JSON list of C-alpha atoms and ligand atoms in Angstrom, two decimals:
[
{"chain": "T", "resi": 1, "resn": "PHE", "atom": "CA", "xyz": [87.87, -32.96, 48.26]},
{"chain": "T", "resi": 2, "resn": "GLU", "atom": "CA", "xyz": [90.71, -30.21, 48.29]},
{"chain": "T", "resi": 3, "resn": "VAL", "atom": "CA", "xyz": [92.26, -29.89, 51.68]},
{"chain": "T", "resi": 4, "resn": "ASP", "atom": "CA", "xyz": [95.23, -27.97, 52.55]},
{"chain": "T", "resi": 5, "resn": "ALA", "atom": "CA", "xyz": [98.30, -30.64, 52.62]},
{"chain": "T", "resi": 6, "resn": "SER", "atom": "CA", "xyz": [99.18, -29.75, 56.18]},
{"chain": "T", "resi": 7, "resn": "TYR", "atom": "CA", "xyz": [95.85, -30.51, 57.41]},
{"chain": "T", "resi": 8, "resn": "ARG", "atom": "CA", "xyz": [95.49, -34.53, 58.13]},
{"chain": "T", "resi": 9, "resn": "PRO", "atom": "CA", "xyz": [93.67, -34.68, 61.37]},
{"chain": "T", "resi": 10, "resn": "LEU", "atom": "CA", "xyz": [93.03, -38.44, 60.61]},
{"chain": "T", "resi": 11, "resn": "LYS", "atom": "CA", "xyz": [96.37, -39.40, 59.60]},
{"chain": "T", "resi": 12, "resn": "GLY", "atom": "CA", "xyz": [97.59, -42.86, 61.55]},
{"chain": "T", "resi": 13, "resn": "ARG", "atom": "CA", "xyz": [93.79, -43.64, 61.72]},
{"chain": "T", "resi": 14, "resn": "HIS", "atom": "CA", "xyz": [91.84, -46.54, 60.09]},
{"chain": "T", "resi": 15, "resn": "VAL", "atom": "CA", "xyz": [88.16, -45.43, 59.26]},
{"chain": "T", "resi": 16, "resn": "LEU", "atom": "CA", "xyz": [86.07, -48.53, 58.03]},
{"chain": "T", "resi": 17, "resn": "VAL", "atom": "CA", "xyz": [82.90, -47.35, 56.05]},
{"chain": "T", "resi": 18, "resn": "THR", "atom": "CA", "xyz": [79.96, -49.30, 54.74]},
{"chain": "T", "resi": 19, "resn": "ALA", "atom": "CA", "xyz": [77.71, -48.21, 51.91]},
{"chain": "T", "resi": 20, "resn": "GLY", "atom": "CA", "xyz": [75.32, -48.91, 49.29]},
{"chain": "T", "resi": 21, "resn": "PRO", "atom": "CA", "xyz": [72.47, -51.44, 49.71]},
{"chain": "T", "resi": 22, "resn": "THR", "atom": "CA", "xyz": [72.81, -55.21, 49.90]},
{"chain": "T", "resi": 23, "resn": "TRP", "atom": "CA", "xyz": [71.01, -57.54, 47.37]},
{"chain": "T", "resi": 24, "resn": "GLU", "atom": "CA", "xyz": [69.52, -60.83, 48.81]},
{"chain": "T", "resi": 25, "resn": "ALA", "atom": "CA", "xyz": [69.51, -63.49, 46.04]},
{"chain": "T", "resi": 26, "resn": "ILE", "atom": "CA", "xyz": [66.19, -65.19, 45.36]},
{"chain": "T", "resi": 27, "resn": "ASP", "atom": "CA", "xyz": [67.26, -67.08, 42.33]},
{"chain": "T", "resi": 28, "resn": "PRO", "atom": "CA", "xyz": [69.85, -66.46, 39.55]},
{"chain": "T", "resi": 29, "resn": "VAL", "atom": "CA", "xyz": [68.06, -63.76, 38.06]},
{"chain": "T", "resi": 30, "resn": "ARG", "atom": "CA", "xyz": [66.08, -62.01, 41.20]},
{"chain": "T", "resi": 31, "resn": "TYR", "atom": "CA", "xyz": [66.94, -60.34, 44.37]},
{"chain": "T", "resi": 32, "resn": "ILE", "atom": "CA", "xyz": [65.73, -58.23, 47.25]},
{"chain": "T", "resi": 33, "resn": "ALA", "atom": "CA", "xyz": [67.39, -54.81, 47.96]},
{"chain": "T", "resi": 34, "resn": "ASN", "atom": "CA", "xyz": [67.08, -51.67, 49.78]},
{"chain": "T", "resi": 35, "resn": "ARG", "atom": "CA", "xyz": [66.92, -48.27, 47.92]},
{"chain": "T", "resi": 36, "resn": "SER", "atom": "CA", "xyz": [70.40, -46.68, 48.54]},
{"chain": "T", "resi": 37, "resn": "SER", "atom": "CA", "xyz": [72.57, -44.76, 45.74]},
{"chain": "T", "resi": 38, "resn": "GLY", "atom": "CA", "xyz": [75.71, -45.26, 47.78]},
{"chain": "T", "resi": 39, "resn": "LYS", "atom": "CA", "xyz": [76.67, -41.46, 47.38]},
{"chain": "T", "resi": 40, "resn": "GLN", "atom": "CA", "xyz": [76.47, -40.41, 51.08]},
{"chain": "T", "resi": 41, "resn": "GLY", "atom": "CA", "xyz": [78.59, -43.54, 52.37]},
{"chain": "T", "resi": 42, "resn": "PHE", "atom": "CA", "xyz": [81.23, -42.99, 49.32]},
{"chain": "T", "resi": 43, "resn": "ALA", "atom": "CA", "xyz": [81.35, -39.34, 49.90]},
{"chain": "T", "resi": 44, "resn": "ILE", "atom": "CA", "xyz": [82.42, -39.99, 53.82]},
{"chain": "T", "resi": 45, "resn": "ALA", "atom": "CA", "xyz": [85.04, -42.35, 52.57]},
{"chain": "T", "resi": 46, "resn": "ALA", "atom": "CA", "xyz": [86.47, -39.86, 50.41]},
{"chain": "T", "resi": 47, "resn": "ALA", "atom": "CA", "xyz": [86.28, -37.11, 52.97]},
{"chain": "T", "resi": 48, "resn": "ALA", "atom": "CA", "xyz": [88.18, -39.61, 55.60]},
{"chain": "T", "resi": 49, "resn": "ALA", "atom": "CA", "xyz": [91.02, -40.18, 53.12]},
{"chain": "T", "resi": 50, "resn": "ALA", "atom": "CA", "xyz": [91.19, -36.71, 52.38]},
{"chain": "T", "resi": 51, "resn": "LEU", "atom": "CA", "xyz": [91.98, -35.95, 55.77]},
{"chain": "T", "resi": 52, "resn": "GLY", "atom": "CA", "xyz": [94.78, -38.45, 56.07]},
{"chain": "T", "resi": 53, "resn": "ALA", "atom": "CA", "xyz": [92.77, -41.73, 57.20]},
{"chain": "T", "resi": 54, "resn": "LYS", "atom": "CA", "xyz": [93.68, -45.05, 55.73]},
{"chain": "T", "resi": 55, "resn": "VAL", "atom": "CA", "xyz": [90.09, -46.08, 54.62]},
{"chain": "T", "resi": 56, "resn": "THR", "atom": "CA", "xyz": [88.64, -49.39, 54.00]},
{"chain": "T", "resi": 57, "resn": "LEU", "atom": "CA", "xyz": [85.15, -49.05, 52.21]},
{"chain": "T", "resi": 58, "resn": "VAL", "atom": "CA", "xyz": [82.97, -52.00, 52.23]},
{"chain": "T", "resi": 59, "resn": "ALA", "atom": "CA", "xyz": [80.53, -51.43, 49.23]},
{"chain": "T", "resi": 60, "resn": "GLY", "atom": "CA", "xyz": [77.26, -53.21, 48.23]},
{"chain": "T", "resi": 61, "resn": "PRO", "atom": "CA", "xyz": [76.25, -53.15, 44.66]},
{"chain": "T", "resi": 62, "resn": "VAL", "atom": "CA", "xyz": [76.31, -49.49, 43.18]},
{"chain": "T", "resi": 63, "resn": "SER", "atom": "CA", "xyz": [77.68, -47.75, 40.34]},
{"chain": "T", "resi": 64, "resn": "LEU", "atom": "CA", "xyz": [80.27, -45.15, 41.87]},
{"chain": "T", "resi": 65, "resn": "ARG", "atom": "CA", "xyz": [83.75, -44.64, 41.25]},
{"chain": "T", "resi": 66, "resn": "THR", "atom": "CA", "xyz": [86.23, -45.67, 44.07]},
{"chain": "T", "resi": 67, "resn": "PRO", "atom": "CA", "xyz": [87.17, -42.43, 45.77]},
{"chain": "T", "resi": 68, "resn": "GLU", "atom": "CA", "xyz": [90.98, -41.62, 45.78]},
{"chain": "T", "resi": 69, "resn": "GLY", "atom": "CA", "xyz": [93.14, -43.26, 48.50]},
{"chain": "T", "resi": 70, "resn": "VAL", "atom": "CA", "xyz": [90.35, -45.44, 49.55]},
{"chain": "T", "resi": 71, "resn": "THR", "atom": "CA", "xyz": [90.43, -49.37, 49.46]},
{"chain": "T", "resi": 72, "resn": "ARG", "atom": "CA", "xyz": [87.31, -50.75, 48.39]},
{"chain": "T", "resi": 73, "resn": "VAL", "atom": "CA", "xyz": [85.84, -54.14, 48.98]},
{"chain": "T", "resi": 74, "resn": "ASP", "atom": "CA", "xyz": [82.83, -55.22, 47.02]},
{"chain": "T", "resi": 75, "resn": "VAL", "atom": "CA", "xyz": [80.09, -57.28, 48.36]},
{"chain": "T", "resi": 76, "resn": "GLU", "atom": "CA", "xyz": [76.69, -58.36, 47.30]},
{"chain": "T", "resi": 77, "resn": "SER", "atom": "CA", "xyz": [74.80, -59.78, 50.28]},
{"chain": "T", "resi": 78, "resn": "ALA", "atom": "CA", "xyz": [74.50, -58.70, 54.12]},
{"chain": "T", "resi": 79, "resn": "GLU", "atom": "CA", "xyz": [76.17, -61.88, 55.10]},
{"chain": "T", "resi": 80, "resn": "ASP", "atom": "CA", "xyz": [79.22, -60.99, 52.75]},
{"chain": "T", "resi": 81, "resn": "MET", "atom": "CA", "xyz": [79.19, -57.58, 54.06]},
{"chain": "T", "resi": 82, "resn": "ALA", "atom": "CA", "xyz": [79.44, -58.75, 57.48]},
{"chain": "T", "resi": 83, "resn": "LYS", "atom": "CA", "xyz": [82.37, -60.94, 56.56]},
{"chain": "T", "resi": 84, "resn": "ALA", "atom": "CA", "xyz": [84.21, -57.96, 54.88]},
{"chain": "T", "resi": 85, "resn": "VAL", "atom": "CA", "xyz": [83.69, -56.03, 57.96]},
{"chain": "T", "resi": 86, "resn": "LYS", "atom": "CA", "xyz": [85.27, -58.49, 60.31]},
{"chain": "T", "resi": 87, "resn": "ARG", "atom": "CA", "xyz": [88.11, -58.86, 57.97]},
{"chain": "T", "resi": 88, "resn": "ALA", "atom": "CA", "xyz": [88.79, -55.24, 57.75]},
{"chain": "T", "resi": 89, "resn": "LEU", "atom": "CA", "xyz": [89.16, -54.85, 61.64]},
{"chain": "T", "resi": 90, "resn": "PRO", "atom": "CA", "xyz": [90.96, -53.31, 63.81]},
{"chain": "T", "resi": 91, "resn": "ALA", "atom": "CA", "xyz": [89.78, -49.90, 63.08]},
{"chain": "T", "resi": 92, "resn": "ASP", "atom": "CA", "xyz": [89.60, -46.65, 64.87]},
{"chain": "T", "resi": 93, "resn": "ALA", "atom": "CA", "xyz": [86.27, -45.57, 63.71]},
{"chain": "T", "resi": 94, "resn": "ALA", "atom": "CA", "xyz": [83.45, -47.29, 61.98]},
{"chain": "T", "resi": 95, "resn": "VAL", "atom": "CA", "xyz": [80.89, -45.67, 59.82]},
{"chain": "T", "resi": 96, "resn": "MET", "atom": "CA", "xyz": [77.96, -47.86, 59.01]},
{"chain": "T", "resi": 97, "resn": "VAL", "atom": "CA", "xyz": [76.19, -46.18, 56.10]},
{"chain": "T", "resi": 98, "resn": "ALA", "atom": "CA", "xyz": [75.11, -49.27, 54.16]},
{"chain": "T", "resi": 99, "resn": "ALA", "atom": "CA", "xyz": [71.28, -49.88, 53.79]},
{"chain": "T", "resi": 100, "resn": "VAL", "atom": "CA", "xyz": [71.45, -53.49, 54.75]},
{"chain": "T", "resi": 101, "resn": "ALA", "atom": "CA", "xyz": [68.61, -55.58, 53.73]},
{"chain": "T", "resi": 102, "resn": "ASP", "atom": "CA", "xyz": [66.80, -56.54, 56.92]},
{"chain": "T", "resi": 103, "resn": "TRP", "atom": "CA", "xyz": [66.01, -60.03, 55.63]},
{"chain": "T", "resi": 104, "resn": "ARG", "atom": "CA", "xyz": [66.96, -62.38, 52.86]},
{"chain": "T", "resi": 105, "resn": "PRO", "atom": "CA", "xyz": [65.10, -65.56, 51.30]},
{"chain": "T", "resi": 106, "resn": "LYS", "atom": "CA", "xyz": [65.42, -68.47, 53.72]},
{"chain": "T", "resi": 107, "resn": "GLU", "atom": "CA", "xyz": [66.48, -70.33, 50.60]},
{"chain": "T", "resi": 108, "resn": "TYR", "atom": "CA", "xyz": [68.16, -69.65, 47.42]},
{"chain": "T", "resi": 109, "resn": "ARG", "atom": "CA", "xyz": [66.97, -71.36, 44.45]},
{"chain": "T", "resi": 110, "resn": "GLY", "atom": "CA", "xyz": [69.57, -72.52, 42.03]},
{"chain": "T", "resi": 111, "resn": "GLU", "atom": "CA", "xyz": [67.29, -72.41, 38.98]},
{"chain": "T", "resi": 112, "resn": "LYS", "atom": "CA", "xyz": [65.48, -69.60, 37.68]},
{"chain": "T", "resi": 113, "resn": "ILE", "atom": "CA", "xyz": [61.93, -69.84, 39.38]},
{"chain": "T", "resi": 114, "resn": "LYS", "atom": "CA", "xyz": [59.34, -70.23, 36.29]},
{"chain": "T", "resi": 115, "resn": "LYS", "atom": "CA", "xyz": [56.11, -68.45, 36.14]},
{"chain": "T", "resi": 116, "resn": "ARG", "atom": "CA", "xyz": [54.45, -71.19, 34.07]},
{"chain": "T", "resi": 117, "resn": "GLY", "atom": "CA", "xyz": [50.77, -69.94, 34.77]},
{"chain": "T", "resi": 118, "resn": "SER", "atom": "CA", "xyz": [50.77, -71.17, 38.47]},
{"chain": "T", "resi": 119, "resn": "ALA", "atom": "CA", "xyz": [50.24, -68.91, 41.45]},
{"chain": "T", "resi": 120, "resn": "PRO", "atom": "CA", "xyz": [52.82, -66.35, 42.49]},
{"chain": "T", "resi": 121, "resn": "PRO", "atom": "CA", "xyz": [55.31, -68.43, 44.95]},
{"chain": "T", "resi": 122, "resn": "ALA", "atom": "CA", "xyz": [55.42, -67.56, 48.54]},
{"chain": "T", "resi": 123, "resn": "LEU", "atom": "CA", "xyz": [58.48, -66.10, 49.64]},
{"chain": "T", "resi": 124, "resn": "MET", "atom": "CA", "xyz": [59.95, -67.28, 52.93]},
{"chain": "T", "resi": 125, "resn": "LEU", "atom": "CA", "xyz": [62.22, -64.81, 54.67]},
{"chain": "T", "resi": 126, "resn": "THR", "atom": "CA", "xyz": [64.79, -64.92, 57.45]},
{"chain": "T", "resi": 127, "resn": "GLU", "atom": "CA", "xyz": [66.45, -62.15, 59.14]},
{"chain": "T", "resi": 128, "resn": "ASN", "atom": "CA", "xyz": [69.97, -60.82, 58.29]},
{"chain": "T", "resi": 129, "resn": "PRO", "atom": "CA", "xyz": [72.90, -60.26, 60.85]},
{"chain": "T", "resi": 130, "resn": "ASP", "atom": "CA", "xyz": [72.98, -56.86, 62.26]},
{"chain": "T", "resi": 131, "resn": "ILE", "atom": "CA", "xyz": [76.50, -55.82, 61.46]},
{"chain": "T", "resi": 132, "resn": "LEU", "atom": "CA", "xyz": [76.51, -52.82, 63.37]},
{"chain": "T", "resi": 133, "resn": "THR", "atom": "CA", "xyz": [75.16, -54.25, 66.59]},
{"chain": "T", "resi": 134, "resn": "ASN", "atom": "CA", "xyz": [77.73, -57.20, 66.12]},
{"chain": "T", "resi": 135, "resn": "LEU", "atom": "CA", "xyz": [80.49, -54.71, 65.52]},
{"chain": "T", "resi": 136, "resn": "ALA", "atom": "CA", "xyz": [79.64, -52.79, 68.44]},
{"chain": "T", "resi": 137, "resn": "ALA", "atom": "CA", "xyz": [79.30, -55.63, 70.91]},
{"chain": "T", "resi": 138, "resn": "GLY", "atom": "CA", "xyz": [82.60, -57.56, 69.46]},
{"chain": "T", "resi": 139, "resn": "LYS", "atom": "CA", "xyz": [85.95, -57.84, 70.92]},
{"chain": "T", "resi": 140, "resn": "ASP", "atom": "CA", "xyz": [87.42, -55.70, 68.31]},
{"chain": "T", "resi": 141, "resn": "ARG", "atom": "CA", "xyz": [84.96, -52.75, 68.61]},
{"chain": "T", "resi": 142, "resn": "PRO", "atom": "CA", "xyz": [86.30, -49.32, 67.04]},
{"chain": "T", "resi": 143, "resn": "GLU", "atom": "CA", "xyz": [86.84, -46.51, 69.45]},
{"chain": "T", "resi": 144, "resn": "LEU", "atom": "CA", "xyz": [83.98, -44.82, 67.75]},
{"chain": "T", "resi": 145, "resn": "VAL", "atom": "CA", "xyz": [80.98, -46.85, 66.37]},
{"chain": "T", "resi": 146, "resn": "ILE", "atom": "CA", "xyz": [78.49, -44.62, 64.06]},
{"chain": "T", "resi": 147, "resn": "GLY", "atom": "CA", "xyz": [75.44, -45.91, 62.46]},
{"chain": "T", "resi": 148, "resn": "PHE", "atom": "CA", "xyz": [72.91, -44.15, 60.10]},
{"chain": "T", "resi": 149, "resn": "ALA", "atom": "CA", "xyz": [69.28, -44.06, 60.13]},
{"chain": "T", "resi": 150, "resn": "ALA", "atom": "CA", "xyz": [67.13, -43.44, 57.34]},
{"chain": "T", "resi": 151, "resn": "GLU", "atom": "CA", "xyz": [63.32, -42.53, 58.74]},
{"chain": "T", "resi": 152, "resn": "THR", "atom": "CA", "xyz": [60.29, -41.47, 57.52]},
{"chain": "T", "resi": 153, "resn": "ASP", "atom": "CA", "xyz": [58.79, -40.68, 60.73]},
{"chain": "T", "resi": 154, "resn": "ASP", "atom": "CA", "xyz": [59.63, -39.76, 64.48]},
{"chain": "T", "resi": 155, "resn": "VAL", "atom": "CA", "xyz": [63.36, -39.22, 62.93]},
{"chain": "T", "resi": 156, "resn": "LEU", "atom": "CA", "xyz": [64.83, -38.32, 66.29]},
{"chain": "T", "resi": 157, "resn": "ALA", "atom": "CA", "xyz": [63.00, -40.68, 68.58]},
{"chain": "T", "resi": 158, "resn": "ASN", "atom": "CA", "xyz": [63.55, -43.70, 66.33]},
{"chain": "T", "resi": 159, "resn": "ALA", "atom": "CA", "xyz": [67.38, -42.51, 66.05]},
{"chain": "T", "resi": 160, "resn": "LYS", "atom": "CA", "xyz": [67.78, -42.35, 70.06]},
{"chain": "T", "resi": 161, "resn": "GLN", "atom": "CA", "xyz": [66.24, -45.52, 70.41]},
{"chain": "T", "resi": 162, "resn": "LYS", "atom": "CA", "xyz": [68.41, -46.95, 67.98]},
{"chain": "T", "resi": 163, "resn": "ARG", "atom": "CA", "xyz": [71.48, -45.50, 69.36]},
{"chain": "T", "resi": 164, "resn": "LYS", "atom": "CA", "xyz": [70.76, -47.39, 72.82]},
{"chain": "T", "resi": 165, "resn": "ARG", "atom": "CA", "xyz": [69.43, -50.56, 70.87]},
{"chain": "T", "resi": 166, "resn": "LYS", "atom": "CA", "xyz": [72.71, -51.08, 69.05]},
{"chain": "T", "resi": 167, "resn": "ALA", "atom": "CA", "xyz": [75.21, -49.62, 71.30]},
{"chain": "T", "resi": 168, "resn": "ALA", "atom": "CA", "xyz": [76.54, -47.23, 68.67]},
{"chain": "T", "resi": 169, "resn": "ASP", "atom": "CA", "xyz": [78.14, -44.06, 70.04]},
{"chain": "T", "resi": 170, "resn": "TRP", "atom": "CA", "xyz": [76.72, -41.80, 67.16]},
{"chain": "T", "resi": 171, "resn": "ILE", "atom": "CA", "xyz": [73.42, -42.44, 64.90]},
{"chain": "T", "resi": 172, "resn": "VAL", "atom": "CA", "xyz": [73.57, -40.10, 62.11]},
{"chain": "T", "resi": 173, "resn": "ALA", "atom": "CA", "xyz": [69.60, -39.75, 61.42]},
{"chain": "T", "resi": 174, "resn": "ASN", "atom": "CA", "xyz": [68.28, -38.57, 58.26]},
{"chain": "T", "resi": 175, "resn": "ASP", "atom": "CA", "xyz": [64.63, -37.86, 57.08]},
{"chain": "T", "resi": 176, "resn": "VAL", "atom": "CA", "xyz": [64.00, -39.66, 53.89]},
{"chain": "T", "resi": 177, "resn": "SER", "atom": "CA", "xyz": [60.50, -38.61, 53.48]},
{"chain": "T", "resi": 178, "resn": "GLY", "atom": "CA", "xyz": [61.44, -36.10, 50.84]},
{"chain": "T", "resi": 179, "resn": "ASP", "atom": "CA", "xyz": [63.87, -36.53, 47.89]},
{"chain": "T", "resi": 180, "resn": "VAL", "atom": "CA", "xyz": [67.15, -37.60, 49.80]},
{"chain": "T", "resi": 181, "resn": "MET", "atom": "CA", "xyz": [67.44, -40.98, 48.35]},
{"chain": "T", "resi": 182, "resn": "GLY", "atom": "CA", "xyz": [69.80, -40.96, 45.17]},
{"chain": "T", "resi": 183, "resn": "GLY", "atom": "CA", "xyz": [69.67, -37.18, 45.49]},
{"chain": "T", "resi": 184, "resn": "ASP", "atom": "CA", "xyz": [72.71, -34.89, 46.16]},
{"chain": "T", "resi": 185, "resn": "ASP", "atom": "CA", "xyz": [71.56, -33.16, 49.55]},
{"chain": "T", "resi": 186, "resn": "ASN", "atom": "CA", "xyz": [71.09, -34.37, 52.84]},
{"chain": "T", "resi": 187, "resn": "LEU", "atom": "CA", "xyz": [69.87, -33.00, 55.97]},
{"chain": "T", "resi": 188, "resn": "VAL", "atom": "CA", "xyz": [71.29, -35.07, 59.08]},
{"chain": "T", "resi": 189, "resn": "HIS", "atom": "CA", "xyz": [71.01, -34.94, 62.82]},
{"chain": "T", "resi": 190, "resn": "ILE", "atom": "CA", "xyz": [74.09, -36.51, 64.82]},
{"chain": "T", "resi": 191, "resn": "VAL", "atom": "CA", "xyz": [72.59, -37.99, 67.81]},
{"chain": "T", "resi": 192, "resn": "SER", "atom": "CA", "xyz": [75.07, -38.95, 70.36]},
{"chain": "T", "resi": 193, "resn": "GLU", "atom": "CA", "xyz": [75.38, -39.33, 74.39]},
{"chain": "T", "resi": 194, "resn": "SER", "atom": "CA", "xyz": [75.47, -35.42, 74.75]},
{"chain": "T", "resi": 195, "resn": "GLY", "atom": "CA", "xyz": [72.50, -34.57, 72.60]},
{"chain": "T", "resi": 196, "resn": "VAL", "atom": "CA", "xyz": [71.49, -33.93, 69.18]},
{"chain": "T", "resi": 197, "resn": "GLU", "atom": "CA", "xyz": [73.34, -31.59, 66.50]},
{"chain": "T", "resi": 198, "resn": "THR", "atom": "CA", "xyz": [71.42, -30.61, 63.63]},
{"chain": "T", "resi": 199, "resn": "LEU", "atom": "CA", "xyz": [73.33, -30.12, 60.57]},
{"chain": "T", "resi": 200, "resn": "ASP", "atom": "CA", "xyz": [72.21, -27.35, 57.78]},
{"chain": "T", "resi": 201, "resn": "GLN", "atom": "CA", "xyz": [70.72, -29.18, 54.74]},
{"chain": "T", "resi": 202, "resn": "MET", "atom": "CA", "xyz": [73.88, -29.32, 52.13]},
{"chain": "T", "resi": 203, "resn": "PRO", "atom": "CA", "xyz": [75.19, -31.49, 49.68]},
{"chain": "T", "resi": 204, "resn": "LYS", "atom": "CA", "xyz": [76.06, -35.00, 50.56]},
{"chain": "T", "resi": 205, "resn": "ARG", "atom": "CA", "xyz": [79.92, -34.28, 50.21]},
{"chain": "T", "resi": 206, "resn": "ASP", "atom": "CA", "xyz": [79.70, -31.35, 52.57]},
{"chain": "T", "resi": 207, "resn": "VAL", "atom": "CA", "xyz": [77.67, -33.68, 55.15]},
{"chain": "T", "resi": 208, "resn": "ALA", "atom": "CA", "xyz": [80.66, -36.02, 54.67]},
{"chain": "T", "resi": 209, "resn": "MET", "atom": "CA", "xyz": [83.38, -33.61, 55.47]},
{"chain": "T", "resi": 210, "resn": "ALA", "atom": "CA", "xyz": [81.56, -32.22, 58.49]},
{"chain": "T", "resi": 211, "resn": "LEU", "atom": "CA", "xyz": [81.35, -35.98, 59.76]},
{"chain": "T", "resi": 212, "resn": "ALA", "atom": "CA", "xyz": [85.00, -36.75, 59.02]},
{"chain": "T", "resi": 213, "resn": "GLU", "atom": "CA", "xyz": [86.15, -33.42, 60.95]},
{"chain": "T", "resi": 214, "resn": "ARG", "atom": "CA", "xyz": [84.02, -34.53, 63.83]},
{"chain": "T", "resi": 215, "resn": "ILE", "atom": "CA", "xyz": [85.26, -38.07, 63.75]},
{"chain": "T", "resi": 216, "resn": "ALA", "atom": "CA", "xyz": [88.81, -36.60, 63.73]},
{"chain": "T", "resi": 217, "resn": "ALA", "atom": "CA", "xyz": [88.19, -34.41, 66.77]},
{"chain": "T", "resi": 218, "resn": "THR", "atom": "CA", "xyz": [86.27, -37.09, 68.94]},
{"chain": "T", "resi": 219, "resn": "LEU", "atom": "CA", "xyz": [89.22, -39.83, 68.17]},
{"chain": "T", "resi": 220, "resn": "LYS", "atom": "CA", "xyz": [91.66, -37.00, 68.95]},
{"chain": "T", "resi": 221, "resn": "ALA", "atom": "CA", "xyz": [89.87, -35.88, 72.11]},
{"chain": "T", "resi": 222, "resn": "GLU", "atom": "CA", "xyz": [89.71, -39.70, 73.44]},
{"chain": "T", "resi": 223, "resn": "ALA", "atom": "CA", "xyz": [93.55, -40.33, 72.66]},
{"chain": "T", "resi": 224, "resn": "ALA", "atom": "CA", "xyz": [94.59, -37.52, 74.89]},
{"chain": "G", "resi": 1, "resn": "CTP", "atom": "N1", "xyz": [72.52, -52.07, 60.03]},
{"chain": "G", "resi": 1, "resn": "CTP", "atom": "C1", "xyz": [73.60, -53.13, 60.05]},
{"chain": "G", "resi": 1, "resn": "CTP", "atom": "N2", "xyz": [73.12, -54.67, 59.61]},
{"chain": "G", "resi": 1, "resn": "CTP", "atom": "C2", "xyz": [71.83, -54.80, 59.57]},
{"chain": "G", "resi": 1, "resn": "CTP", "atom": "C3", "xyz": [70.87, -53.69, 59.42]},
{"chain": "G", "resi": 1, "resn": "CTP", "atom": "C4", "xyz": [71.34, -52.24, 59.68]},
{"chain": "G", "resi": 1, "resn": "CTP", "atom": "O1", "xyz": [74.72, -52.92, 60.08]},
{"chain": "G", "resi": 1, "resn": "CTP", "atom": "N3", "xyz": [71.33, -56.10, 59.32]},
{"chain": "G", "resi": 1, "resn": "CTP", "atom": "C5", "xyz": [72.93, -50.84, 60.31]},
{"chain": "G", "resi": 1, "resn": "CTP", "atom": "C6", "xyz": [72.67, -49.85, 59.20]},
{"chain": "G", "resi": 1, "resn": "CTP", "atom": "O2", "xyz": [74.28, -49.84, 58.26]},
{"chain": "G", "resi": 1, "resn": "CTP", "atom": "C7", "xyz": [72.76, -48.29, 59.88]},
{"chain": "G", "resi": 1, "resn": "CTP", "atom": "C8", "xyz": [71.95, -48.84, 61.03]},
{"chain": "G", "resi": 1, "resn": "CTP", "atom": "O3", "xyz": [72.23, -50.14, 61.45]},
{"chain": "G", "resi": 1, "resn": "CTP", "atom": "O4", "xyz": [73.97, -48.15, 60.33]},
{"chain": "G", "resi": 1, "resn": "CTP", "atom": "C9", "xyz": [70.57, -48.59, 61.16]},
{"chain": "G", "resi": 1, "resn": "CTP", "atom": "O5", "xyz": [69.76, -49.16, 60.21]},
{"chain": "G", "resi": 1, "resn": "CTP", "atom": "P1", "xyz": [68.33, -49.30, 60.20]},
{"chain": "G", "resi": 1, "resn": "CTP", "atom": "O6", "xyz": [67.92, -50.04, 58.86]},
{"chain": "G", "resi": 1, "resn": "CTP", "atom": "O7", "xyz": [67.78, -47.95, 60.35]},
{"chain": "G", "resi": 1, "resn": "CTP", "atom": "O8", "xyz": [68.31, -50.08, 61.40]},
{"chain": "G", "resi": 1, "resn": "CTP", "atom": "P2", "xyz": [67.34, -51.34, 61.78]},
{"chain": "G", "resi": 1, "resn": "CTP", "atom": "O9", "xyz": [67.58, -51.92, 63.25]},
{"chain": "G", "resi": 1, "resn": "CTP", "atom": "O10", "xyz": [67.20, -52.40, 60.79]},
{"chain": "G", "resi": 1, "resn": "CTP", "atom": "O11", "xyz": [65.89, -50.71, 61.91]},
{"chain": "G", "resi": 1, "resn": "CTP", "atom": "P3", "xyz": [64.46, -50.55, 60.81]},
{"chain": "G", "resi": 1, "resn": "CTP", "atom": "O12", "xyz": [63.54, -51.64, 61.37]},
{"chain": "G", "resi": 1, "resn": "CTP", "atom": "O13", "xyz": [64.27, -49.05, 61.19]},
{"chain": "G", "resi": 1, "resn": "CTP", "atom": "O14", "xyz": [65.09, -50.83, 59.61]},
{"chain": "G", "resi": 2, "resn": "CA", "atom": "CA1", "xyz": [66.50, -51.93, 58.56]}
]
C-alpha cells in the first residue's frame, strides 16, 4: 500500500489479525482443512500496518509473503491458533479472518494409517475451540472484535445471527457461492449494531483498506 506518510490513523494501536486455514492432523501425512488462501486476511494486516498500526498476524498454513511492517506468527491447528491469539493480547482491534476448521480428529495417530485392503477407517471428530467467541467473552477483550463469515446461502441472516452468537462488534460477511475463494476480488457486507453496509465488489486489497479505515475511525470515535 502507498499511503501518504502523514496519514497514520492507526498509529499507537495494536491490531491482531488471524488468516488462512487451519490444518487438523489425522496422522503424520494427512489432515483436515478448510479452503482459504489467506489473501484477504494478509491484505487486512498489510492495510492496518500501512495506516500505522502495530500488527500481529496469526497465520495458518498459506503460501503468502509476510506484509511489510507486520509481525507474523505461523500456526497449523486451531488449538495452536487459539494459543497464539491469547499470547498476542492485549490488542485494540481483532480481525478474525481465519477459516478455522470446526472439527479435528478426536485422536491423532502417530503412525501413518495404512490402507492394507481393509475397509476405510471411520474418522471420529471433536469440536475445536471457537477463537472468536472466546476472545469476545474474555477479560482481555479488544475494543473492536470483528469476525468474518463466508456463507453460501442467506448471507445476511446468517451473519446477523453470528454477530450476536459470538458477541462480535462486526461480522464481515461474504458470499462465497461464486469464485471468491482463492480469487482476487471480494464483495462484503459489514454487519454491525447499526445495520448493514454493503461495499462494492472490489479487489481484496481495496476491501482491506476500506476495513482498516473503518477500524481507525471507530477506535478514534470510542477513544474520544
Ligand atoms: N471462528 C473462530 N474459531 C472457530 C470457528 C470460527 O474464531 N473455531 C471465527 C472465524 O475466524 C470467523 C467467524 O468465527 O471470524 C465465523 O466463522 P464461521 O465458520 O462462519 O462460524 P461458525 O460459528 O463456525 O459457523 P458455521 O457453522 O457457519 O461454520
Ligand atoms: Ca465454521
